[in-house]
XYZ file of C-alpha atoms in Angstrom:
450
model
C 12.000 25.743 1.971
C 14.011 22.649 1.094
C 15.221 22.438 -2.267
C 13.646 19.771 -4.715
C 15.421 16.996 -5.389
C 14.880 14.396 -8.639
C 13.492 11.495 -6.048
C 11.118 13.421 -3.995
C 7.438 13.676 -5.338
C 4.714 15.866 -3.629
C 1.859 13.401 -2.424
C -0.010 16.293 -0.492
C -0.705 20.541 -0.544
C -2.797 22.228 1.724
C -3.426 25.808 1.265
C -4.960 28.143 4.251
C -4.167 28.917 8.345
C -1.629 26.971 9.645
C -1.209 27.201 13.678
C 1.631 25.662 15.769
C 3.977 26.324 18.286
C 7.768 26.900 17.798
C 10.470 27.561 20.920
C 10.412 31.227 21.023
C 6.829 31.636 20.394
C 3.780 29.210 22.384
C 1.472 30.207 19.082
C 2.445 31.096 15.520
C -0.301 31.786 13.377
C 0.081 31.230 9.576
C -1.825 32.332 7.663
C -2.885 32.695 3.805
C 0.320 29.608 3.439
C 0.625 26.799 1.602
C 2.620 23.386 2.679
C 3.694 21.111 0.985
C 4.186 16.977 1.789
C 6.112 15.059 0.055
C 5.782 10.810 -0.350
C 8.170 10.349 2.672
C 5.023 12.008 4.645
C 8.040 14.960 5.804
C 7.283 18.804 4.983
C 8.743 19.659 2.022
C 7.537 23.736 1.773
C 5.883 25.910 3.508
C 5.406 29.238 2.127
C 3.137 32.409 1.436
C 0.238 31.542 -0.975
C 1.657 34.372 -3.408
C 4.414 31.896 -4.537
C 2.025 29.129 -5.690
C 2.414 29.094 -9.678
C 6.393 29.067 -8.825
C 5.915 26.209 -6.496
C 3.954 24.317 -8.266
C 6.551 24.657 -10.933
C 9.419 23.796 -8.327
C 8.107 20.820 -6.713
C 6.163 19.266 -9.823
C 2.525 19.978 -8.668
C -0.866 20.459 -10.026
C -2.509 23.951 -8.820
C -5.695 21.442 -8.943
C -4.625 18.963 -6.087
C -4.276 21.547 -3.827
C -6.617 21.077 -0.646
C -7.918 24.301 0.468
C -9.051 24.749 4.080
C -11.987 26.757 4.321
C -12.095 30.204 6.356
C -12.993 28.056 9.870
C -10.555 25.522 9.166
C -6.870 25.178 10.238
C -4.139 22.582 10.484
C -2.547 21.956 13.449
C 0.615 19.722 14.773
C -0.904 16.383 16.391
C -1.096 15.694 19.620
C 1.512 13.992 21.461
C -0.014 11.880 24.506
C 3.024 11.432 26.827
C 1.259 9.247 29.177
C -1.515 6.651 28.684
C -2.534 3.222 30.106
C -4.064 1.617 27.367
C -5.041 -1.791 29.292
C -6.843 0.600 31.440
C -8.940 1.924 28.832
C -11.684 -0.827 29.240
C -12.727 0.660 32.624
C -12.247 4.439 31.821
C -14.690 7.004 33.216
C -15.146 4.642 36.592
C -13.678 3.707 39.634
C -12.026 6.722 40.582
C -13.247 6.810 44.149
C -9.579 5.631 46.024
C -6.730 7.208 46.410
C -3.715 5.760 44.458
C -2.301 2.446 45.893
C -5.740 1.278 46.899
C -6.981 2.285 42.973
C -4.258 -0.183 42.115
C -4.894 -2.703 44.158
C -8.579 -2.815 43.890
C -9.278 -2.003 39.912
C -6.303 -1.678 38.200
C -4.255 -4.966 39.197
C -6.724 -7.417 38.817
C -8.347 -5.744 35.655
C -4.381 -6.011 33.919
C -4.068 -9.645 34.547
C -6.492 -10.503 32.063
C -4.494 -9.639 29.601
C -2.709 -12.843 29.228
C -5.806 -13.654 26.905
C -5.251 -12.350 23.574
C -9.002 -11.681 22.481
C -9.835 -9.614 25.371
C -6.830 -7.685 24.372
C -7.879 -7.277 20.454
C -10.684 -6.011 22.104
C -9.747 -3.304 24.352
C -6.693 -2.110 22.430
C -8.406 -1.992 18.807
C -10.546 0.456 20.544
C -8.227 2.618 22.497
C -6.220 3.248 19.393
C -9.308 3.662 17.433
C -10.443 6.222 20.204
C -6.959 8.288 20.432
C -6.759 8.637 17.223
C -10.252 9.790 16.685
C -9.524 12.554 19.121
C -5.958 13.559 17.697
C -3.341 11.682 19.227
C -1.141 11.226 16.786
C 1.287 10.200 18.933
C 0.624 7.786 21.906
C 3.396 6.671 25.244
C 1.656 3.548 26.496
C 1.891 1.018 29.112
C 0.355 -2.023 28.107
C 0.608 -5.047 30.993
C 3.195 -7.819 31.993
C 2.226 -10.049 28.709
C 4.445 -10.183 26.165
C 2.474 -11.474 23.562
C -0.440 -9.013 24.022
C 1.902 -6.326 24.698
C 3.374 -7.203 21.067
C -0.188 -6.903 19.672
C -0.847 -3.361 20.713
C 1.979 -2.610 18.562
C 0.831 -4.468 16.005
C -2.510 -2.537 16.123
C -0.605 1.173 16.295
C 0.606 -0.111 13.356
C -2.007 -1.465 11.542
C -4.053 2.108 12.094
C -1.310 4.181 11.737
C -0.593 5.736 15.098
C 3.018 6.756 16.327
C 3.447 4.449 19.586
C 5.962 4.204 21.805
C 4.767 0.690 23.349
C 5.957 -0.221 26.495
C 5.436 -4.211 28.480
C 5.416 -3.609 31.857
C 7.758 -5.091 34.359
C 7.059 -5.578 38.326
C 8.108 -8.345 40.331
C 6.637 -7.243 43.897
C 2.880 -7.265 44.276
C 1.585 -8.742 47.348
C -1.924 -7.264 46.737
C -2.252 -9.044 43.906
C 0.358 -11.794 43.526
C -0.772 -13.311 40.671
C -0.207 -10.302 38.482
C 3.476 -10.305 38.435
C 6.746 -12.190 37.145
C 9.831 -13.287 38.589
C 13.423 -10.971 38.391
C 14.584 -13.707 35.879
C 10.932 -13.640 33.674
C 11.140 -10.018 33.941
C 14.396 -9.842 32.097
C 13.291 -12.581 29.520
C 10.225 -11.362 28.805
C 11.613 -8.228 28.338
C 14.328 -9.115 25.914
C 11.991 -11.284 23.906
C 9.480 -8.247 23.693
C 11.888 -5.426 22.235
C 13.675 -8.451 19.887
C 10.619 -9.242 18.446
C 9.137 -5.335 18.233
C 12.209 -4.513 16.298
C 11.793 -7.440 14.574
C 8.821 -6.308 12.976
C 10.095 -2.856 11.584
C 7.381 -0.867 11.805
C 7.877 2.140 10.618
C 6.542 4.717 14.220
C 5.829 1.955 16.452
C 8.935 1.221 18.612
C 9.467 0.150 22.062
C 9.789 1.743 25.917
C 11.427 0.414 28.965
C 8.814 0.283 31.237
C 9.355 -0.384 34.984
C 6.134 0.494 36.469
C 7.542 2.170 39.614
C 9.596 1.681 42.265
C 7.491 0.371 44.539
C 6.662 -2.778 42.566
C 10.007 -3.387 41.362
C 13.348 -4.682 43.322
C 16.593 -2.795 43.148
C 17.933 -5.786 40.796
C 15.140 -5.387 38.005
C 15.465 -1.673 38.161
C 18.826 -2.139 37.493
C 18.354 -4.486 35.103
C 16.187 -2.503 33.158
C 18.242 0.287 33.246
C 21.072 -1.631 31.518
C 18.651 -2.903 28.851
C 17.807 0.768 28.290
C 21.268 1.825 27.145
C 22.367 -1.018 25.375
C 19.683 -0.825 23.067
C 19.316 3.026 23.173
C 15.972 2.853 24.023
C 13.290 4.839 25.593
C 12.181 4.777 29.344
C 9.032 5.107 30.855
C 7.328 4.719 34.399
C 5.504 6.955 37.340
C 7.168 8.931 40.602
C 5.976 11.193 43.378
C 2.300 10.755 41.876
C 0.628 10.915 45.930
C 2.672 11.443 49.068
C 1.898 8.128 50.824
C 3.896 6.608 47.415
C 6.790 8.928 48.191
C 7.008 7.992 52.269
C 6.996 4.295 51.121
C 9.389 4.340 48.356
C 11.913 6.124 51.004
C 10.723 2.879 53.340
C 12.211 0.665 50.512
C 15.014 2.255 49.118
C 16.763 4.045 52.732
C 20.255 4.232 50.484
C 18.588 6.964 48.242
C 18.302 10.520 48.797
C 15.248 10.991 47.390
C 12.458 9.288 44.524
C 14.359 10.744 42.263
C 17.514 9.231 43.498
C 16.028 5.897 43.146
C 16.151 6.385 39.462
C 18.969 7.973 38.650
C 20.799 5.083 40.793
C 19.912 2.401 38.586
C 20.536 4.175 35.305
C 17.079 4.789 34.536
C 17.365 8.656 34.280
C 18.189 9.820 30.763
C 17.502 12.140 28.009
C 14.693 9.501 26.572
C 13.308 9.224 29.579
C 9.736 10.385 30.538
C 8.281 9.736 34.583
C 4.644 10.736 34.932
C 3.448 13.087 37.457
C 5.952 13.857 39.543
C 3.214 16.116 41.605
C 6.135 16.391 44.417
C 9.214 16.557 43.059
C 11.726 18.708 45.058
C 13.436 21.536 43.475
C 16.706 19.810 43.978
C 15.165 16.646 42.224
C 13.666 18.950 38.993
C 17.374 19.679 38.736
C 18.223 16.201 38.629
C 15.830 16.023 35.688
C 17.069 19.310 34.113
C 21.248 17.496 34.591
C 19.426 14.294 33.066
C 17.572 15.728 30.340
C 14.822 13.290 31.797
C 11.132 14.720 31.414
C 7.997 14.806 33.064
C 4.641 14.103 31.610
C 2.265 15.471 33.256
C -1.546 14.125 33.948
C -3.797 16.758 35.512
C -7.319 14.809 34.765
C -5.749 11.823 36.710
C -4.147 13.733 39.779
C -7.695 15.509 40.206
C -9.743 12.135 39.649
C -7.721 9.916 42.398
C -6.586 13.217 44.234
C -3.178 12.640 44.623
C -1.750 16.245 43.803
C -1.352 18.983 41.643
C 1.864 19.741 39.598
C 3.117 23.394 39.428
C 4.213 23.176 35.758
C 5.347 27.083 36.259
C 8.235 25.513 38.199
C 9.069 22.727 35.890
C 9.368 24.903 33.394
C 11.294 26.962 35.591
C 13.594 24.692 35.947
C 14.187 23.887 32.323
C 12.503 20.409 32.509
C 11.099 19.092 29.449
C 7.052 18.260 30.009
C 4.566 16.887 28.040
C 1.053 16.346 28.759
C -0.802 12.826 29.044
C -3.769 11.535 29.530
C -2.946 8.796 32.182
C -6.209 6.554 31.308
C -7.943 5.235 33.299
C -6.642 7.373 36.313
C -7.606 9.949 34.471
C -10.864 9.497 32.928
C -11.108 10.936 29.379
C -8.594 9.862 26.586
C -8.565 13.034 24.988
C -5.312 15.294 24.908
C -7.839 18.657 24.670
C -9.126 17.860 27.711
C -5.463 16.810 29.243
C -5.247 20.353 28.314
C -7.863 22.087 29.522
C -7.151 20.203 33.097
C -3.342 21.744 32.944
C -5.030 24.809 33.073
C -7.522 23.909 35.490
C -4.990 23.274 38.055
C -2.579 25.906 37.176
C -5.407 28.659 38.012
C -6.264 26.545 41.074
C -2.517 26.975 42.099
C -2.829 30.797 41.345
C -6.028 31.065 44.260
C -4.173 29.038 46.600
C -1.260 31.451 45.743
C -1.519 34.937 44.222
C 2.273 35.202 43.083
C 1.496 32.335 41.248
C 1.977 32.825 37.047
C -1.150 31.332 35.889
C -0.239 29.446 32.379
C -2.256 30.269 29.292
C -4.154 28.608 26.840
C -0.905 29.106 23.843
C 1.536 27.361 26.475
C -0.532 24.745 27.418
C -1.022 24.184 23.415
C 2.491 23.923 22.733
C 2.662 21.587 25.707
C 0.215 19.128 24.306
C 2.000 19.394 20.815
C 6.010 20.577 20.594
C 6.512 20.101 24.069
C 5.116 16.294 24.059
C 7.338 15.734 21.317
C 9.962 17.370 23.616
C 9.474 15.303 26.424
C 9.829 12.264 24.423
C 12.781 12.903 22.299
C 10.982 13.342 19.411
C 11.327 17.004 18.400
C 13.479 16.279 15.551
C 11.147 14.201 14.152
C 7.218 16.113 15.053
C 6.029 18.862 16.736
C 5.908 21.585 14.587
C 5.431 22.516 10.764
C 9.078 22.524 10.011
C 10.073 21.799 7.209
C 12.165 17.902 6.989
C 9.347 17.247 9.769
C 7.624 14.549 9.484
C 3.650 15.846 8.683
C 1.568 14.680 12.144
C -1.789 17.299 11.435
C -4.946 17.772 12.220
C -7.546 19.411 10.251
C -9.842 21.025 12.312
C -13.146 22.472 11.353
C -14.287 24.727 14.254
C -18.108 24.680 12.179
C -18.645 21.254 11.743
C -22.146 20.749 11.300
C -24.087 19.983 14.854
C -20.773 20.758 16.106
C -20.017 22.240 19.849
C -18.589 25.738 18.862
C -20.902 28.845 17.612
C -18.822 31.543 15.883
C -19.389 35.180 15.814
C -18.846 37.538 13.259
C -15.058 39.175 13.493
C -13.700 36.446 15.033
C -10.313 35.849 13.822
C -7.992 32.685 14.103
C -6.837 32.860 17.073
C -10.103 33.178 19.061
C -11.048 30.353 16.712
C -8.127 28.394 18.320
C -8.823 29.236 22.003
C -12.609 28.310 21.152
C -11.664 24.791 19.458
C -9.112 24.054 22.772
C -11.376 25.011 25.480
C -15.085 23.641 23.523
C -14.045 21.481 20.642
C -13.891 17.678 20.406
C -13.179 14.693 18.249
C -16.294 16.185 15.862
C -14.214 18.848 15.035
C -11.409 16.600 14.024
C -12.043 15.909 10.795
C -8.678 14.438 9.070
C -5.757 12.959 10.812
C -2.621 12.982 9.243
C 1.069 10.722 10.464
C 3.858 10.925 8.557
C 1.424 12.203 5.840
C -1.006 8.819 5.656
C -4.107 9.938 6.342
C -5.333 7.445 8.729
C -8.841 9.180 10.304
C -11.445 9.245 8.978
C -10.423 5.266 9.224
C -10.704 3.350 5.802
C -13.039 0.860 7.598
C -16.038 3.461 8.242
């Protein structure tokens, strides 16, 4: 417990099961606690329900504003999408019959170069926000498109609903599929520049921005190393794809023959670090996953998308292994639901289809792949400090989930205690069951609009 001080004032207490993950232990079940926010939105308590008269009295309380949760209900750390497209989101749940570079080519390209109108943006980002946030992302990685100005209005629209965003503009300047939808080495840098100036700029308070190359086979050595540079002197975040399919890996050794490896490419031009996060990464070497471990780069990894467009299937066993930070994402519209439960229920998908290909395998279970999609997002995107967990100086990022909603997808049984109510909500549950959304403690679902 942190001790009170004169200036802090307690704008929330919940009282009732508390589940989250914490490094020594995937699931930590709390239960009969109370927790206490303060008006920063960061934990200020969390204790046994025994010491509630002498809390209230410590932090200035009424017993009466206490939120209870009721005997299905529990609070839970949000969820932390490491990986998600949302210019893609317009098309999601289609076109997922081509294998990567022709997906690109053929849908994705052509669909991202409309962005350069603004209203078609409003559009398609109001709603992917709307839509993560529904389903409890709390936190969101996302790749927006080449335009600035649009890319500057998705973070405008984390913002304005309250979502944590790392927001990233994307930069390629070889596409000679689709050669309208890229810039110039010299735009690229410009447009780049102009887009983290003016997100700063703003000062929103979780919506910040990512260095976003997309990969390396639409970039040139100079932009990568460009970007790389703009990366560290503003101390910012990273972002892009590698080894998602194997033809991508045989041409990216075509392009770059001074590298070793994908990995190499990366690390070359400064783009490795310990705020950076590369999706997939399906076929990674070990000797590259130690790379990452040296780096303290991370790996977000996007099951529902790797099935969908068949380009691989990550061993996360060995990742981990390795001692490789991973997070879990979505990877819209490659992957074709937005929802980090069902990123999660795909991780474990694969991981059991690794274990029938291969016996020794350690299948993963459901309480690792739940920290993954909550501590270990925030992990992978240097944000453990700041969310993951119900520590207390946390910032509060919960959801309150009622496993009985009414109409809802899950039937309980008598004797069923919380944490076959937590397996049950993971592997059936869905955006019904989500019934508050907290970041930074503003409540921001249900939205104020509906």
């Amino acid at each position: 417990m942190r001790q009170n001080d004169t200036t802090a004032r307690i704008a929330h207490v919940f009282s009732g099961t508390f589940v989250h993950s914490t490094p020594r232990a995937a699931v930590e079940i709390l239960e009969n606690c109370v927790l206490g926010v303060d008006d920063e939105g960061k934990i200020a308590f969390i204790e046994k329900e025994k010491d509630l008269v002498s809390l209230s009295k410590i932090w200035l309380f009424e017993t009466s504003d206490i939120k209870q949760l009721g005997q299905n209900e529990f609070l839970m750390p949000g969820m932390v999408d490491t990986h998600i497209h949302a210019s893609q989101y317009s098309y999601t749940g289609t076109a997922l019959d081509l294998p990567l570079l022709e997906w690109l080519n053929t849908y994705t390209f052509p669909v991202e170069a409309k962005y350069k109108d603004l209203e078609f943006a409003n559009n398609v980002y109001t709603k992917v926000v709307r839509r993560t946030l529904k389903n409890g992302t709390t936190t969101a990685c996302y790749f927006a498109t080449i335009h600035t100005d649009a890319s500057l209005l998705l973070g405008e629209l984390a913002d304005k609903f309250g979502q944590r965003a790392l927001v990233g503009k994307v930069c390629m300047d070889c596409n000679s599929a689709v050669p309208q939808y890229k810039e110039s080495p010299s735009e690229c840098k410009v447009e780049t520049d102009r887009f983290i100036k003016e997100l700063l700029k703003k000062q929103y308070p979780h919506v910040k921005p990512v260095v976003t190359p997309r990969f390396a086979l639409s970039c040139s050595a100079s932009l990568l190393s460009e970007l790389g540079e703009i990366a560290n002197n503003n101390k910012l975040h990273i972002q892009s794809h590698i080894s998602e399919n194997k033809e991508e890996v045989e041409l990216v050794k075509t392009l770059f023959p001074g590298c070793k490896s994908y990995t190499d490419v990366y690390l070359k031009h400064n783009l490795l670090t310990d705020k950076t996060v590369m999706a997939h990464g399906c076929h990674l070497t070990d000797e590259e996953l130690e790379i990452f471990h040296e780096t303290g780069s991370a790996i977000s990894h996007c099951p529902n998308s790797n099935i969908s467009i068949c380009s691989g299937m990550l061993n996360v066993r060995n990742v981990l292994k390795h001692k490789v930070k991973l997070g879990l994402g979505t990877d819209v519209a490659g992957g074709y639901s937005p929802s980090v439960l069902d990123a999660m229920r795909r991780t474990l998908d694969t991981s059991k289809t690794l274990t029938i290909q291969d016996p020794q395998h350690q299948t993963l279970t459901f309480e690792e792949v739940f920290r993954l999609a909550t501590l270990g997002g925030s992990e992978a995107l240097s944000l453990d400090e700041q969310i993951g967990n119900f520590v207390v100086g946390k910032d509060f990022d919960a959801l309150r989930v009622n496993v009985c909603v009414p109409d809802g997808p899950i039937d309980l049984f008598p004797g069923e205690g919380p944490k076959v109510i937590l397996e049950k909500f993971l592997n059936l549950g869905d955006d019904r069951n989500i019934t508050e959304v907290y970041v930074a403690g503003r409540q921001v679902v249900p939205f104020l609009d509906t």
